[in-house]
Amino acid sequence: MALDEDTNNPASYWNRLAEDQAAGRFWKCQCGESNPGDYDTCHFCQRGNPTPDPVTGVGRVFTPTREDMEECYNGVLVAYLGEDGEAIALTGDKTRALEALDTYYRAVCGQANILDDATANLMDAYYYLDCGYAVFTRRRDGGWEVAASAAMESGAVPVTWFRGAGIGPAPKPYERLGDPQIW
Protein backbone atom coordinates (compact mmCIF):
# COMPACT_ATOMS: atom_id res chain seq x y z
CA MET A 1 0.00 0.00 0.00
CA ALA A 2 1.29 3.43 -0.90
CA LEU A 3 2.01 5.76 2.00
CA ASP A 4 -0.40 8.40 0.72
CA GLU A 5 -3.40 6.02 0.52
CA ASP A 6 -6.20 6.47 3.00
CA THR A 7 -7.85 3.10 3.74
CA ASN A 8 -10.80 4.92 5.35
CA ASN A 9 -11.64 6.73 2.12
CA PRO A 10 -14.50 4.85 0.38
CA ALA A 11 -12.96 5.71 -3.00
CA SER A 12 -9.59 4.19 -2.10
CA TYR A 13 -8.00 1.41 -4.11
CA TRP A 14 -8.49 -1.16 -1.34
CA ASN A 15 -12.19 -0.48 -0.83
CA ARG A 16 -12.86 -0.50 -4.58
CA LEU A 17 -10.89 -3.73 -4.97
CA ALA A 18 -12.88 -5.40 -2.18
CA GLU A 19 -16.17 -4.33 -3.82
CA ASP A 20 -15.09 -5.53 -7.26
CA GLN A 21 -13.79 -8.83 -5.90
CA ALA A 22 -17.14 -9.47 -4.21
CA ALA A 23 -18.95 -8.66 -7.48
CA GLY A 24 -16.50 -10.63 -9.65
CA ARG A 25 -15.38 -7.56 -11.62
CA PHE A 26 -11.68 -7.50 -10.71
CA TRP A 27 -8.75 -8.52 -12.92
CA LYS A 28 -5.40 -10.10 -12.07
CA CYS A 29 -2.19 -8.59 -13.46
CA GLN A 30 0.87 -10.51 -14.68
CA CYS A 31 2.69 -9.25 -11.58
CA GLY A 32 0.18 -11.20 -9.48
CA GLU A 33 -1.75 -8.28 -8.01
CA SER A 34 -5.53 -7.91 -8.26
CA ASN A 35 -7.06 -4.69 -9.54
CA PRO A 36 -10.57 -3.19 -9.60
CA GLY A 37 -12.40 -3.96 -12.85
CA ASP A 38 -12.44 -0.36 -14.10
CA TYR A 39 -8.67 0.15 -13.73
CA ASP A 40 -6.99 0.25 -17.14
CA THR A 41 -3.50 -0.25 -15.66
CA CYS A 42 -2.20 -2.21 -12.69
CA HIS A 43 -2.15 -0.21 -9.46
CA PHE A 44 1.31 -1.61 -8.63
CA CYS A 45 3.35 -2.19 -11.80
CA GLN A 46 1.39 0.01 -14.26
CA ARG A 47 1.00 -2.75 -16.88
CA GLY A 48 -2.10 -2.40 -19.03
CA ASN A 49 -5.24 -4.42 -18.35
CA PRO A 50 -5.13 -7.42 -20.74
CA THR A 51 -8.95 -7.49 -20.80
CA PRO A 52 -9.92 -3.82 -20.94
CA ASP A 53 -13.68 -4.46 -20.82
CA PRO A 54 -14.24 -6.19 -17.48
CA VAL A 55 -17.12 -8.62 -17.29
CA THR A 56 -19.63 -7.64 -14.66
CA GLY A 57 -21.37 -10.08 -12.41
CA VAL A 58 -19.12 -13.12 -12.83
CA GLY A 59 -20.73 -16.06 -11.05
CA ARG A 60 -23.97 -14.16 -10.58
CA VAL A 61 -27.38 -15.55 -11.55
CA PHE A 62 -29.07 -13.57 -14.33
CA THR A 63 -31.98 -13.76 -16.76
CA PRO A 64 -30.70 -13.98 -20.35
CA THR A 65 -31.52 -11.23 -22.82
CA ARG A 66 -31.34 -11.15 -26.62
CA GLU A 67 -27.63 -10.28 -26.40
CA ASP A 68 -26.93 -13.43 -24.36
CA MET A 69 -28.73 -15.89 -26.65
CA GLU A 70 -28.13 -16.77 -30.30
CA GLU A 71 -31.50 -16.07 -31.89
CA CYS A 72 -35.07 -15.05 -31.14
CA TYR A 73 -38.03 -16.55 -33.00
CA ASN A 74 -41.59 -15.42 -32.26
CA GLY A 75 -40.43 -13.93 -28.97
CA VAL A 76 -38.64 -17.10 -27.80
CA LEU A 77 -34.89 -16.84 -27.18
CA VAL A 78 -32.89 -19.91 -28.25
CA ALA A 79 -29.26 -21.03 -28.03
CA TYR A 80 -27.22 -24.07 -29.01
CA LEU A 81 -25.59 -25.88 -26.09
CA GLY A 82 -22.55 -27.54 -27.57
CA GLU A 83 -21.45 -30.43 -29.69
CA ASP A 84 -24.15 -32.94 -28.69
CA GLY A 85 -26.90 -31.22 -30.67
CA GLU A 86 -28.60 -29.92 -27.55
CA ALA A 87 -30.30 -26.53 -27.42
CA ILE A 88 -32.40 -24.47 -25.04
CA ALA A 89 -35.42 -22.22 -25.48
CA LEU A 90 -36.48 -19.65 -22.90
CA THR A 91 -40.08 -20.73 -22.51
CA GLY A 92 -41.89 -23.40 -20.55
CA ASP A 93 -44.37 -23.92 -23.40
CA LYS A 94 -43.37 -26.95 -25.50
CA THR A 95 -45.33 -25.80 -28.57
CA ARG A 96 -43.64 -22.39 -28.68
CA ALA A 97 -40.27 -24.00 -27.94
CA LEU A 98 -40.72 -26.53 -30.75
CA GLU A 99 -41.59 -23.79 -33.24
CA ALA A 100 -38.62 -21.63 -32.22
CA LEU A 101 -36.11 -24.49 -32.09
CA ASP A 102 -37.29 -25.96 -35.39
CA THR A 103 -36.87 -22.56 -37.05
CA TYR A 104 -33.42 -22.22 -35.46
CA TYR A 105 -32.22 -25.63 -36.68
CA ARG A 106 -33.50 -24.90 -40.21
CA ALA A 107 -32.26 -21.29 -40.47
CA VAL A 108 -28.98 -21.41 -38.55
CA CYS A 109 -27.88 -25.06 -38.65
CA GLY A 110 -29.09 -25.77 -42.20
CA GLN A 111 -30.98 -28.90 -41.18
CA ALA A 112 -34.22 -30.10 -42.77
CA ASN A 113 -35.90 -29.65 -39.37
CA ILE A 114 -35.16 -30.00 -35.67
CA LEU A 115 -34.82 -33.79 -36.07
CA ASP A 116 -32.55 -33.42 -39.13
CA ASP A 117 -34.87 -35.75 -41.03
CA ALA A 118 -37.19 -34.30 -43.67
CA THR A 119 -39.38 -37.43 -43.58
CA ALA A 120 -39.84 -37.44 -39.79
CA ASN A 121 -43.09 -36.35 -38.21
CA LEU A 122 -42.30 -33.13 -36.38
CA MET A 123 -44.50 -34.27 -33.50
CA ASP A 124 -41.78 -36.86 -32.74
CA ALA A 125 -39.62 -33.96 -31.57
CA TYR A 126 -41.86 -33.57 -28.51
CA TYR A 127 -40.21 -36.68 -27.05
CA TYR A 128 -36.86 -34.88 -27.04
CA LEU A 129 -38.18 -31.70 -25.39
CA ASP A 130 -38.02 -31.37 -21.62
CA CYS A 131 -39.68 -28.42 -19.88
CA GLY A 132 -38.47 -27.20 -16.53
CA TYR A 133 -36.54 -24.41 -14.88
CA ALA A 134 -32.92 -23.34 -15.12
CA VAL A 135 -30.48 -20.91 -13.56
CA PHE A 136 -28.04 -19.00 -15.77
CA THR A 137 -24.70 -17.85 -14.31
CA ARG A 138 -22.17 -15.51 -15.89
CA ARG A 139 -18.68 -16.82 -16.74
CA ARG A 140 -15.47 -14.79 -16.55
CA ASP A 141 -15.18 -14.68 -20.36
CA GLY A 142 -18.61 -13.04 -20.64
CA GLY A 143 -20.40 -16.24 -21.63
CA TRP A 144 -22.79 -18.16 -19.44
CA GLU A 145 -23.51 -21.57 -17.98
CA VAL A 146 -26.93 -23.08 -17.44
CA ALA A 147 -28.06 -25.68 -14.92
CA ALA A 148 -31.43 -27.25 -14.27
CA SER A 149 -33.04 -26.01 -11.07
CA ALA A 150 -36.19 -26.06 -9.01
CA ALA A 151 -38.91 -23.54 -9.86
CA MET A 152 -38.59 -21.83 -6.49
CA GLU A 153 -34.82 -21.32 -6.74
CA SER A 154 -33.80 -17.67 -6.87
CA GLY A 155 -33.30 -16.51 -10.46
CA ALA A 156 -34.83 -19.63 -12.04
CA VAL A 157 -36.48 -19.09 -15.42
CA PRO A 158 -38.78 -21.46 -17.34
CA VAL A 159 -36.94 -23.23 -20.16
CA THR A 160 -37.37 -26.07 -22.60
CA TRP A 161 -34.33 -28.25 -23.25
CA PHE A 162 -33.90 -30.06 -26.55
CA ARG A 163 -31.88 -33.23 -26.04
CA GLY A 164 -30.57 -34.11 -29.51
CA ALA A 165 -32.51 -36.76 -31.34
CA GLY A 166 -30.63 -40.04 -31.39
CA ILE A 167 -30.39 -42.69 -34.06
CA GLY A 168 -33.58 -44.66 -34.65
CA PRO A 169 -37.27 -43.94 -34.23
CA ALA A 170 -38.68 -41.68 -31.56
CA PRO A 171 -39.38 -43.43 -28.26
CA LYS A 172 -42.93 -44.55 -27.59
CA PRO A 173 -43.93 -43.68 -24.05
CA TYR A 174 -45.50 -46.31 -21.83
CA GLU A 175 -44.74 -49.13 -24.26
CA ARG A 176 -42.78 -52.01 -22.79
CA LEU A 177 -41.25 -54.30 -25.33
CA GLY A 178 -40.72 -58.02 -24.68
CA ASP A 179 -43.00 -58.23 -21.63
CA PRO A 180 -45.84 -60.77 -21.60
CA GLN A 181 -49.29 -59.30 -22.20
CA ILE A 182 -51.41 -59.44 -19.07
CA TRP A 183 -54.73 -58.67 -20.75
CSV table of C-alpha atoms in Angstrom, one decimal:
chain,number,residue,atom,x,y,z
A,1,MET,CA,0.0,0.0,0.0
A,2,ALA,CA,1.3,3.4,-0.9
A,3,LEU,CA,2.0,5.8,2.0
A,4,ASP,CA,-0.4,8.4,0.7
A,5,GLU,CA,-3.4,6.0,0.5
A,6,ASP,CA,-6.2,6.5,3.0
A,7,THR,CA,-7.9,3.1,3.7
A,8,ASN,CA,-10.8,4.9,5.3
A,9,ASN,CA,-11.6,6.7,2.1
A,10,PRO,CA,-14.5,4.8,0.4
A,11,ALA,CA,-13.0,5.7,-3.0
A,12,SER,CA,-9.6,4.2,-2.1
A,13,TYR,CA,-8.0,1.4,-4.1
A,14,TRP,CA,-8.5,-1.2,-1.3
A,15,ASN,CA,-12.2,-0.5,-0.8
A,16,ARG,CA,-12.9,-0.5,-4.6
A,17,LEU,CA,-10.9,-3.7,-5.0
A,18,ALA,CA,-12.9,-5.4,-2.2
A,19,GLU,CA,-16.2,-4.3,-3.8
A,20,ASP,CA,-15.1,-5.5,-7.3
A,21,GLN,CA,-13.8,-8.8,-5.9
A,22,ALA,CA,-17.1,-9.5,-4.2
A,23,ALA,CA,-18.9,-8.7,-7.5
A,24,GLY,CA,-16.5,-10.6,-9.6
A,25,ARG,CA,-15.4,-7.6,-11.6
A,26,PHE,CA,-11.7,-7.5,-10.7
A,27,TRP,CA,-8.7,-8.5,-12.9
A,28,LYS,CA,-5.4,-10.1,-12.1
A,29,CYS,CA,-2.2,-8.6,-13.5
A,30,GLN,CA,0.9,-10.5,-14.7
A,31,CYS,CA,2.7,-9.3,-11.6
A,32,GLY,CA,0.2,-11.2,-9.5
A,33,GLU,CA,-1.7,-8.3,-8.0
A,34,SER,CA,-5.5,-7.9,-8.3
A,35,ASN,CA,-7.1,-4.7,-9.5
A,36,PRO,CA,-10.6,-3.2,-9.6
A,37,GLY,CA,-12.4,-4.0,-12.8
A,38,ASP,CA,-12.4,-0.4,-14.1
A,39,TYR,CA,-8.7,0.1,-13.7
A,40,ASP,CA,-7.0,0.2,-17.1
A,41,THR,CA,-3.5,-0.2,-15.7
A,42,CYS,CA,-2.2,-2.2,-12.7
A,43,HIS,CA,-2.2,-0.2,-9.5
A,44,PHE,CA,1.3,-1.6,-8.6
A,45,CYS,CA,3.3,-2.2,-11.8
A,46,GLN,CA,1.4,0.0,-14.3
A,47,ARG,CA,1.0,-2.8,-16.9
A,48,GLY,CA,-2.1,-2.4,-19.0
A,49,ASN,CA,-5.2,-4.4,-18.3
A,50,PRO,CA,-5.1,-7.4,-20.7
A,51,THR,CA,-8.9,-7.5,-20.8
A,52,PRO,CA,-9.9,-3.8,-20.9
A,53,ASP,CA,-13.7,-4.5,-20.8
A,54,PRO,CA,-14.2,-6.2,-17.5
A,55,VAL,CA,-17.1,-8.6,-17.3
A,56,THR,CA,-19.6,-7.6,-14.7
A,57,GLY,CA,-21.4,-10.1,-12.4
A,58,VAL,CA,-19.1,-13.1,-12.8
A,59,GLY,CA,-20.7,-16.1,-11.0
A,60,ARG,CA,-24.0,-14.2,-10.6
A,61,VAL,CA,-27.4,-15.6,-11.5
A,62,PHE,CA,-29.1,-13.6,-14.3
A,63,THR,CA,-32.0,-13.8,-16.8
A,64,PRO,CA,-30.7,-14.0,-20.3
A,65,THR,CA,-31.5,-11.2,-22.8
A,66,ARG,CA,-31.3,-11.1,-26.6
A,67,GLU,CA,-27.6,-10.3,-26.4
A,68,ASP,CA,-26.9,-13.4,-24.4
A,69,MET,CA,-28.7,-15.9,-26.7
A,70,GLU,CA,-28.1,-16.8,-30.3
A,71,GLU,CA,-31.5,-16.1,-31.9
A,72,CYS,CA,-35.1,-15.0,-31.1
A,73,TYR,CA,-38.0,-16.5,-33.0
A,74,ASN,CA,-41.6,-15.4,-32.3
A,75,GLY,CA,-40.4,-13.9,-29.0
A,76,VAL,CA,-38.6,-17.1,-27.8
A,77,LEU,CA,-34.9,-16.8,-27.2
A,78,VAL,CA,-32.9,-19.9,-28.3
A,79,ALA,CA,-29.3,-21.0,-28.0
A,80,TYR,CA,-27.2,-24.1,-29.0
A,81,LEU,CA,-25.6,-25.9,-26.1
A,82,GLY,CA,-22.6,-27.5,-27.6
A,83,GLU,CA,-21.5,-30.4,-29.7
A,84,ASP,CA,-24.1,-32.9,-28.7
A,85,GLY,CA,-26.9,-31.2,-30.7
A,86,GLU,CA,-28.6,-29.9,-27.6
A,87,ALA,CA,-30.3,-26.5,-27.4
A,88,ILE,CA,-32.4,-24.5,-25.0
A,89,ALA,CA,-35.4,-22.2,-25.5
A,90,LEU,CA,-36.5,-19.7,-22.9
A,91,THR,CA,-40.1,-20.7,-22.5
A,92,GLY,CA,-41.9,-23.4,-20.6
A,93,ASP,CA,-44.4,-23.9,-23.4
A,94,LYS,CA,-43.4,-26.9,-25.5
A,95,THR,CA,-45.3,-25.8,-28.6
A,96,ARG,CA,-43.6,-22.4,-28.7
A,97,ALA,CA,-40.3,-24.0,-27.9
A,98,LEU,CA,-40.7,-26.5,-30.7
A,99,GLU,CA,-41.6,-23.8,-33.2
A,100,ALA,CA,-38.6,-21.6,-32.2
A,101,LEU,CA,-36.1,-24.5,-32.1
A,102,ASP,CA,-37.3,-26.0,-35.4
A,103,THR,CA,-36.9,-22.6,-37.1
A,104,TYR,CA,-33.4,-22.2,-35.5
A,105,TYR,CA,-32.2,-25.6,-36.7
A,106,ARG,CA,-33.5,-24.9,-40.2
A,107,ALA,CA,-32.3,-21.3,-40.5
A,108,VAL,CA,-29.0,-21.4,-38.6
A,109,CYS,CA,-27.9,-25.1,-38.7
A,110,GLY,CA,-29.1,-25.8,-42.2
A,111,GLN,CA,-31.0,-28.9,-41.2
A,112,ALA,CA,-34.2,-30.1,-42.8
A,113,ASN,CA,-35.9,-29.6,-39.4
A,114,ILE,CA,-35.2,-30.0,-35.7
A,115,LEU,CA,-34.8,-33.8,-36.1
A,116,ASP,CA,-32.5,-33.4,-39.1
A,117,ASP,CA,-34.9,-35.8,-41.0
A,118,ALA,CA,-37.2,-34.3,-43.7
A,119,THR,CA,-39.4,-37.4,-43.6
A,120,ALA,CA,-39.8,-37.4,-39.8
A,121,ASN,CA,-43.1,-36.4,-38.2
A,122,LEU,CA,-42.3,-33.1,-36.4
A,123,MET,CA,-44.5,-34.3,-33.5
A,124,ASP,CA,-41.8,-36.9,-32.7
A,125,ALA,CA,-39.6,-34.0,-31.6
A,126,TYR,CA,-41.9,-33.6,-28.5
A,127,TYR,CA,-40.2,-36.7,-27.0
A,128,TYR,CA,-36.9,-34.9,-27.0
A,129,LEU,CA,-38.2,-31.7,-25.4
A,130,ASP,CA,-38.0,-31.4,-21.6
A,131,CYS,CA,-39.7,-28.4,-19.9
A,132,GLY,CA,-38.5,-27.2,-16.5
A,133,TYR,CA,-36.5,-24.4,-14.9
A,134,ALA,CA,-32.9,-23.3,-15.1
A,135,VAL,CA,-30.5,-20.9,-13.6
A,136,PHE,CA,-28.0,-19.0,-15.8
A,137,THR,CA,-24.7,-17.9,-14.3
A,138,ARG,CA,-22.2,-15.5,-15.9
A,139,ARG,CA,-18.7,-16.8,-16.7
A,140,ARG,CA,-15.5,-14.8,-16.5
A,141,ASP,CA,-15.2,-14.7,-20.4
A,142,GLY,CA,-18.6,-13.0,-20.6
A,143,GLY,CA,-20.4,-16.2,-21.6
A,144,TRP,CA,-22.8,-18.2,-19.4
A,145,GLU,CA,-23.5,-21.6,-18.0
A,146,VAL,CA,-26.9,-23.1,-17.4
A,147,ALA,CA,-28.1,-25.7,-14.9
A,148,ALA,CA,-31.4,-27.2,-14.3
A,149,SER,CA,-33.0,-26.0,-11.1
A,150,ALA,CA,-36.2,-26.1,-9.0
A,151,ALA,CA,-38.9,-23.5,-9.9
A,152,MET,CA,-38.6,-21.8,-6.5
A,153,GLU,CA,-34.8,-21.3,-6.7
A,154,SER,CA,-33.8,-17.7,-6.9
A,155,GLY,CA,-33.3,-16.5,-10.5
A,156,ALA,CA,-34.8,-19.6,-12.0
A,157,VAL,CA,-36.5,-19.1,-15.4
A,158,PRO,CA,-38.8,-21.5,-17.3
A,159,VAL,CA,-36.9,-23.2,-20.2
A,160,THR,CA,-37.4,-26.1,-22.6
A,161,TRP,CA,-34.3,-28.2,-23.2
A,162,PHE,CA,-33.9,-30.1,-26.5
A,163,ARG,CA,-31.9,-33.2,-26.0
A,164,GLY,CA,-30.6,-34.1,-29.5
A,165,ALA,CA,-32.5,-36.8,-31.3
A,166,GLY,CA,-30.6,-40.0,-31.4
A,167,ILE,CA,-30.4,-42.7,-34.1
A,168,GLY,CA,-33.6,-44.7,-34.7
A,169,PRO,CA,-37.3,-43.9,-34.2
A,170,ALA,CA,-38.7,-41.7,-31.6
A,171,PRO,CA,-39.4,-43.4,-28.3
A,172,LYS,CA,-42.9,-44.6,-27.6
A,173,PRO,CA,-43.9,-43.7,-24.1
A,174,TYR,CA,-45.5,-46.3,-21.8
A,175,GLU,CA,-44.7,-49.1,-24.3
A,176,ARG,CA,-42.8,-52.0,-22.8
A,177,LEU,CA,-41.3,-54.3,-25.3
A,178,GLY,CA,-40.7,-58.0,-24.7
A,179,ASP,CA,-43.0,-58.2,-21.6
A,180,PRO,CA,-45.8,-60.8,-21.6
A,181,GLN,CA,-49.3,-59.3,-22.2
A,182,ILE,CA,-51.4,-59.4,-19.1
A,183,TRP,CA,-54.7,-58.7,-20.8
